[in-house]
Coordinates of C-alpha atoms in Angstrom, one line a residue:
X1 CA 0.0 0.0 0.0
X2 CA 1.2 3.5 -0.8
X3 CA -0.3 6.7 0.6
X4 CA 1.6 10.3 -0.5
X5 CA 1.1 13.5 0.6
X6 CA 1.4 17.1 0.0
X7 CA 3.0 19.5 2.4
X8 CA -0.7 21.5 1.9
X9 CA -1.3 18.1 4.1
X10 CA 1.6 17.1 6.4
X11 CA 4.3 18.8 7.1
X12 CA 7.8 17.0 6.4
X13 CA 9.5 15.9 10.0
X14 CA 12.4 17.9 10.1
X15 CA 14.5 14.6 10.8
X16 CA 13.9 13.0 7.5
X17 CA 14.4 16.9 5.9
X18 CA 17.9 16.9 7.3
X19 CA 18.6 13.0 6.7
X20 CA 18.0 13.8 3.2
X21 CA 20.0 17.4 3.2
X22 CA 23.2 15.3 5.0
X23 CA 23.6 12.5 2.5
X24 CA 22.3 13.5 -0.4
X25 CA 20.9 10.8 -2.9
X26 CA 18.4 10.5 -6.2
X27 CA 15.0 11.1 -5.4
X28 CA 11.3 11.1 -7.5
X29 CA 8.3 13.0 -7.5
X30 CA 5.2 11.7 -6.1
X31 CA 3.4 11.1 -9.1
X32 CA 6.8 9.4 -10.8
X33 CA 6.5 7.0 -7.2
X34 CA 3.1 6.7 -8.0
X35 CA 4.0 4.9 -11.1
X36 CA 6.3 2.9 -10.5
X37 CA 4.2 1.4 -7.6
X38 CA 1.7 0.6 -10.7
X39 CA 3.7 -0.4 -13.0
X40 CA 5.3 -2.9 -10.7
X41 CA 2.3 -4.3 -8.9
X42 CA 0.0 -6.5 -11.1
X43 CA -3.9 -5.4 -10.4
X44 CA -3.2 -2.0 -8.6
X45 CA -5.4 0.6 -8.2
X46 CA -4.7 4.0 -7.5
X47 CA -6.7 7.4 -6.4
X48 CA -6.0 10.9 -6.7
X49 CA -7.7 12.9 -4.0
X50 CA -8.3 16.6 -4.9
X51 CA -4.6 18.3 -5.3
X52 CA -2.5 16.9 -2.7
X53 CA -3.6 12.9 -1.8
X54 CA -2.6 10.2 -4.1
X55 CA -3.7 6.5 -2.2
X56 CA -2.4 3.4 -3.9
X57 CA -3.4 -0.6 -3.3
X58 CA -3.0 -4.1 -4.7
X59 CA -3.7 -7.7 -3.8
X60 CA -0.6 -9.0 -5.1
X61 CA 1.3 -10.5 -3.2
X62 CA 0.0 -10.2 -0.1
X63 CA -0.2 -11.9 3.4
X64 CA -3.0 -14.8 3.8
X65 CA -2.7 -13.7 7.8
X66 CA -1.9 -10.1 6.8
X67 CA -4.3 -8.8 3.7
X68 CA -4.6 -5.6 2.2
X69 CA -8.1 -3.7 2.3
X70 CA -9.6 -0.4 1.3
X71 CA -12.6 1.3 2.4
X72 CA -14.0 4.9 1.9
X73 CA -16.6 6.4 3.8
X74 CA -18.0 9.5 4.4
X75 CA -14.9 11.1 2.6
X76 CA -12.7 9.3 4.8
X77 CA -10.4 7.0 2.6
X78 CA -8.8 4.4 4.3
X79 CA -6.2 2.0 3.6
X80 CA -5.1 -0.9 6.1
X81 CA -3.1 -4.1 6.3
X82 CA -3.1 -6.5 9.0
X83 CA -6.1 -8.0 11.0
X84 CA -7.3 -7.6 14.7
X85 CA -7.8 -9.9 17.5
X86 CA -10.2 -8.2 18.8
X87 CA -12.9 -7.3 15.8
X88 CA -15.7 -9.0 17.2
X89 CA -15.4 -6.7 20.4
X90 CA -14.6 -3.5 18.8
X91 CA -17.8 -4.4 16.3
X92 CA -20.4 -4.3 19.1
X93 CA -18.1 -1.3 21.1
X94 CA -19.0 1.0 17.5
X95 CA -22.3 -0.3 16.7
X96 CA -21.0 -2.3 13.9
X97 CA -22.5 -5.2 11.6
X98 CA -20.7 -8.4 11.6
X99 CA -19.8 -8.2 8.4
X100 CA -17.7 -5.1 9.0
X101 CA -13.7 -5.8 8.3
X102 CA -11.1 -3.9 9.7
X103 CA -11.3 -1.3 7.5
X104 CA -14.9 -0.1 8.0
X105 CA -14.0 -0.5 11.8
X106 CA -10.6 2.2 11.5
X107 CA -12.8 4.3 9.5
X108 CA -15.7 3.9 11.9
X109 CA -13.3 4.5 15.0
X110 CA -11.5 7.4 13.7
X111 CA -15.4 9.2 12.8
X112 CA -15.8 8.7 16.8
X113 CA -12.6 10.2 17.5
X114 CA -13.1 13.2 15.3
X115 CA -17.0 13.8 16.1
X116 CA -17.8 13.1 20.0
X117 CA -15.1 10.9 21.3
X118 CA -14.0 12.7 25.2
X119 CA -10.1 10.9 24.5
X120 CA -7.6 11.3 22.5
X121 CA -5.9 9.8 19.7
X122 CA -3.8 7.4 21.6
X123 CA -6.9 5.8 23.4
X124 CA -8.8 5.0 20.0
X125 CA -5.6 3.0 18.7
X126 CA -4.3 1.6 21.9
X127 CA -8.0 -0.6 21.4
X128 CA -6.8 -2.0 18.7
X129 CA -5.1 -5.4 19.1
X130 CA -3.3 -7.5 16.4
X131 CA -0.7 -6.9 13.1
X132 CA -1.7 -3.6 11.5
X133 CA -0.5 -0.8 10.3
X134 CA -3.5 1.8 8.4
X135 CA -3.4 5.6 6.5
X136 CA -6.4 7.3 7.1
X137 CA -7.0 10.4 4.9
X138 CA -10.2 12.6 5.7
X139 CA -11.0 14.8 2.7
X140 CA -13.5 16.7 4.5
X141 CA -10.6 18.3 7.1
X142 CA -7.8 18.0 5.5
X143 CA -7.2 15.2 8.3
X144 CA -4.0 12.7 7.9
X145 CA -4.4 9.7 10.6
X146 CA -1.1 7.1 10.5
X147 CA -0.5 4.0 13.0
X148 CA 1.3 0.7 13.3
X149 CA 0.5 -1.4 15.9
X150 CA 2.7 -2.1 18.6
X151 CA 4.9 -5.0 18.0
X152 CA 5.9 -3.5 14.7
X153 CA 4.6 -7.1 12.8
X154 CA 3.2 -5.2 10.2
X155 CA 6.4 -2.8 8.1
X156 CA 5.2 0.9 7.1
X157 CA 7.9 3.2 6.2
X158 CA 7.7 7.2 5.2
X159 CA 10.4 9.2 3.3
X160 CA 10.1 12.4 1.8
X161 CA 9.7 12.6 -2.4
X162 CA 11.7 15.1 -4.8
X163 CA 8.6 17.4 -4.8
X164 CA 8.2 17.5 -1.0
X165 CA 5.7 15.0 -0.8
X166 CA 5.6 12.4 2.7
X167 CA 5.0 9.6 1.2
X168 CA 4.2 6.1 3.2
X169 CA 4.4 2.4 2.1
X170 CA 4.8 -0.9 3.7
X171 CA 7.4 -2.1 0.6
X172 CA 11.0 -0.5 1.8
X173 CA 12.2 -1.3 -1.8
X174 CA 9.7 1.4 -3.3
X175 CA 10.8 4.1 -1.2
X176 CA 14.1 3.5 -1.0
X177 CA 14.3 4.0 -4.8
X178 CA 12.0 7.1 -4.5
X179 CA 13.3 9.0 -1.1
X180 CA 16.9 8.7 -1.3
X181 CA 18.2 9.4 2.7
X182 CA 15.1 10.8 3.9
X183 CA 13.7 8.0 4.6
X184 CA 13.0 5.7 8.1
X185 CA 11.0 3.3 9.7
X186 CA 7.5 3.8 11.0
X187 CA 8.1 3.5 14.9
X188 CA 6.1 1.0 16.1
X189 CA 3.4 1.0 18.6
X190 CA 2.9 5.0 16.9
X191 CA 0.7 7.3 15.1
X192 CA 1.1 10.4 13.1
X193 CA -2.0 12.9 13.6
X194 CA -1.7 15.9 11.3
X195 CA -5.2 17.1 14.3
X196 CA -2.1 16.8 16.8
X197 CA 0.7 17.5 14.7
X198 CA 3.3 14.9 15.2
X199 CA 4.5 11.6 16.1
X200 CA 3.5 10.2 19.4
X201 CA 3.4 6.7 21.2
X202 CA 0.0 5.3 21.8
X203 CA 1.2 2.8 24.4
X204 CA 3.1 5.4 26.2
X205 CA 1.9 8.8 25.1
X206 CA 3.7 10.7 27.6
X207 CA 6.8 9.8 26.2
X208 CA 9.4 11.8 23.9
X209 CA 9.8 10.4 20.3
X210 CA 13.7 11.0 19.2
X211 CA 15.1 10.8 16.0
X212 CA 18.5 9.8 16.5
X213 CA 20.7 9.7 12.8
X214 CA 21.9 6.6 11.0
X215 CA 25.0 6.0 10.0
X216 CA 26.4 6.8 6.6
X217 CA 26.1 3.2 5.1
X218 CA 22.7 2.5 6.7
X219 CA 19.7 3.4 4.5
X220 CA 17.9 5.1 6.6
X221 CA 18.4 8.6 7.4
X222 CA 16.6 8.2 10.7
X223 CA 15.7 6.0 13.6
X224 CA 12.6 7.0 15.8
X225 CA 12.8 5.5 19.3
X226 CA 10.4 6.4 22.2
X227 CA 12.0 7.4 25.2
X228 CA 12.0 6.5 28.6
X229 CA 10.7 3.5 30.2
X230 CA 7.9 1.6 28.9
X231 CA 4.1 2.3 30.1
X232 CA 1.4 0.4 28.6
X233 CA -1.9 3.0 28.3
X234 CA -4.8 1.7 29.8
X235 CA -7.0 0.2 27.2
X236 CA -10.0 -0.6 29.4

């Protein structure tokens, strides 16, 4: 899956700015990443939302225990990978039908958050239980919503594009060709809020997320670690 964003969207983190300004290295634009990811994945689809969202998606290849889903709703456009322990609960916690997947139930969950939910961010994801990692994009705000779960079994990965562009993906290969240095893991067990604006640990959301920089010969311009001892949120 491939999500890429404008800077009208989501600002650039300043680590992956200055990974990329430190080692310099080819890059492409968004819509040349775009089209690679198409021309390289049999049976992709891919959507351009207004001027600054491009979402991209294919079966191929994918995980029997892991799949690949798309939903939009309500002009929220979701993509997710993975699958959750605990659907069955988190169905009759939003009112759901049992035919809802995981992807109606992110898009459902994030529509609580962002209408009448009391908590924040960090409560809504900290639910969820399983291998995922999902890109949520409401149209209707201008709203970016990013999260891997906490174990880190699902890869996602962001990098920033020629044009400026964050894009995210879980296929390291893509980006790497696309990103050049500005490019790192998604830290596991996080989420990326443009409503908050920035990275922050949904198991332990008190704590500081550092960037600390990689080593010439690594490929990655960054590493994100979350600081301090570990303190599982309450999920009840």
């Amino acid at each position: 899956m491939l999500g890429v964003f404008s800077s009208a969207i989501i600002s650039p983190p300043d680590e992956l700015v200055a990974a990329g300004c430190r080692t310099p290295s080819p890059k492409i634009t968004a819509d040349a990443l775009v089209k690679r990811f198409l021309d390289t994945n049999p049976s992709a689809v891919s959507l351009q939302i207004g001027d600054n969202a491009q979402l991209a998606y294919t079966h191929h290849s994918e995980s029997l225990l892991q799949p690949r889903s798309f939903a939009v709703k309500d002009d929220i456009f979701c993509l997710f990978e993975g699958a959750l322990d605990n659907l069955g609960s988190l169905r009759q916690q939003y009112g759901l039908a049992k035919s809802a997947n995981e992807v109606i139930l992110v898009i459902e969950a994030y529509k609580a958050l962002r209408d009448r939910a009391p908590y924040p961010p960090n409560h809504v994801v900290g639910h969820l239980s399983g291998s995922f990692a999902f890109i949520v994009f409401d149209n209707s705000t201008s709203t970016l919503f990013v999260a891997s779960d906490q174990f880190g079994k699902v890869p996602l990965y962001w990098g920033i594009t020629a044009d400026g562009y964050v894009a995210f993906a879980d296929n390291i290969e893509l980006l790497k060709g696309a990103c050049g240095k500005s490019l790192a893991s998604f830290p596991q067990g996080c989420f990326y809020s443009t409503a908050v604006g920035e990275l922050r640990s949904f198991e332990n959301p008190k704590n500081k997320i550092t960037a600390v920089p990689a080593k010439e010969e690594e490929i990655w311009g960054a590493t994100f670690k979350v600081e301090g001892p570990a303190v599982v949120a309450a999920r009840e």
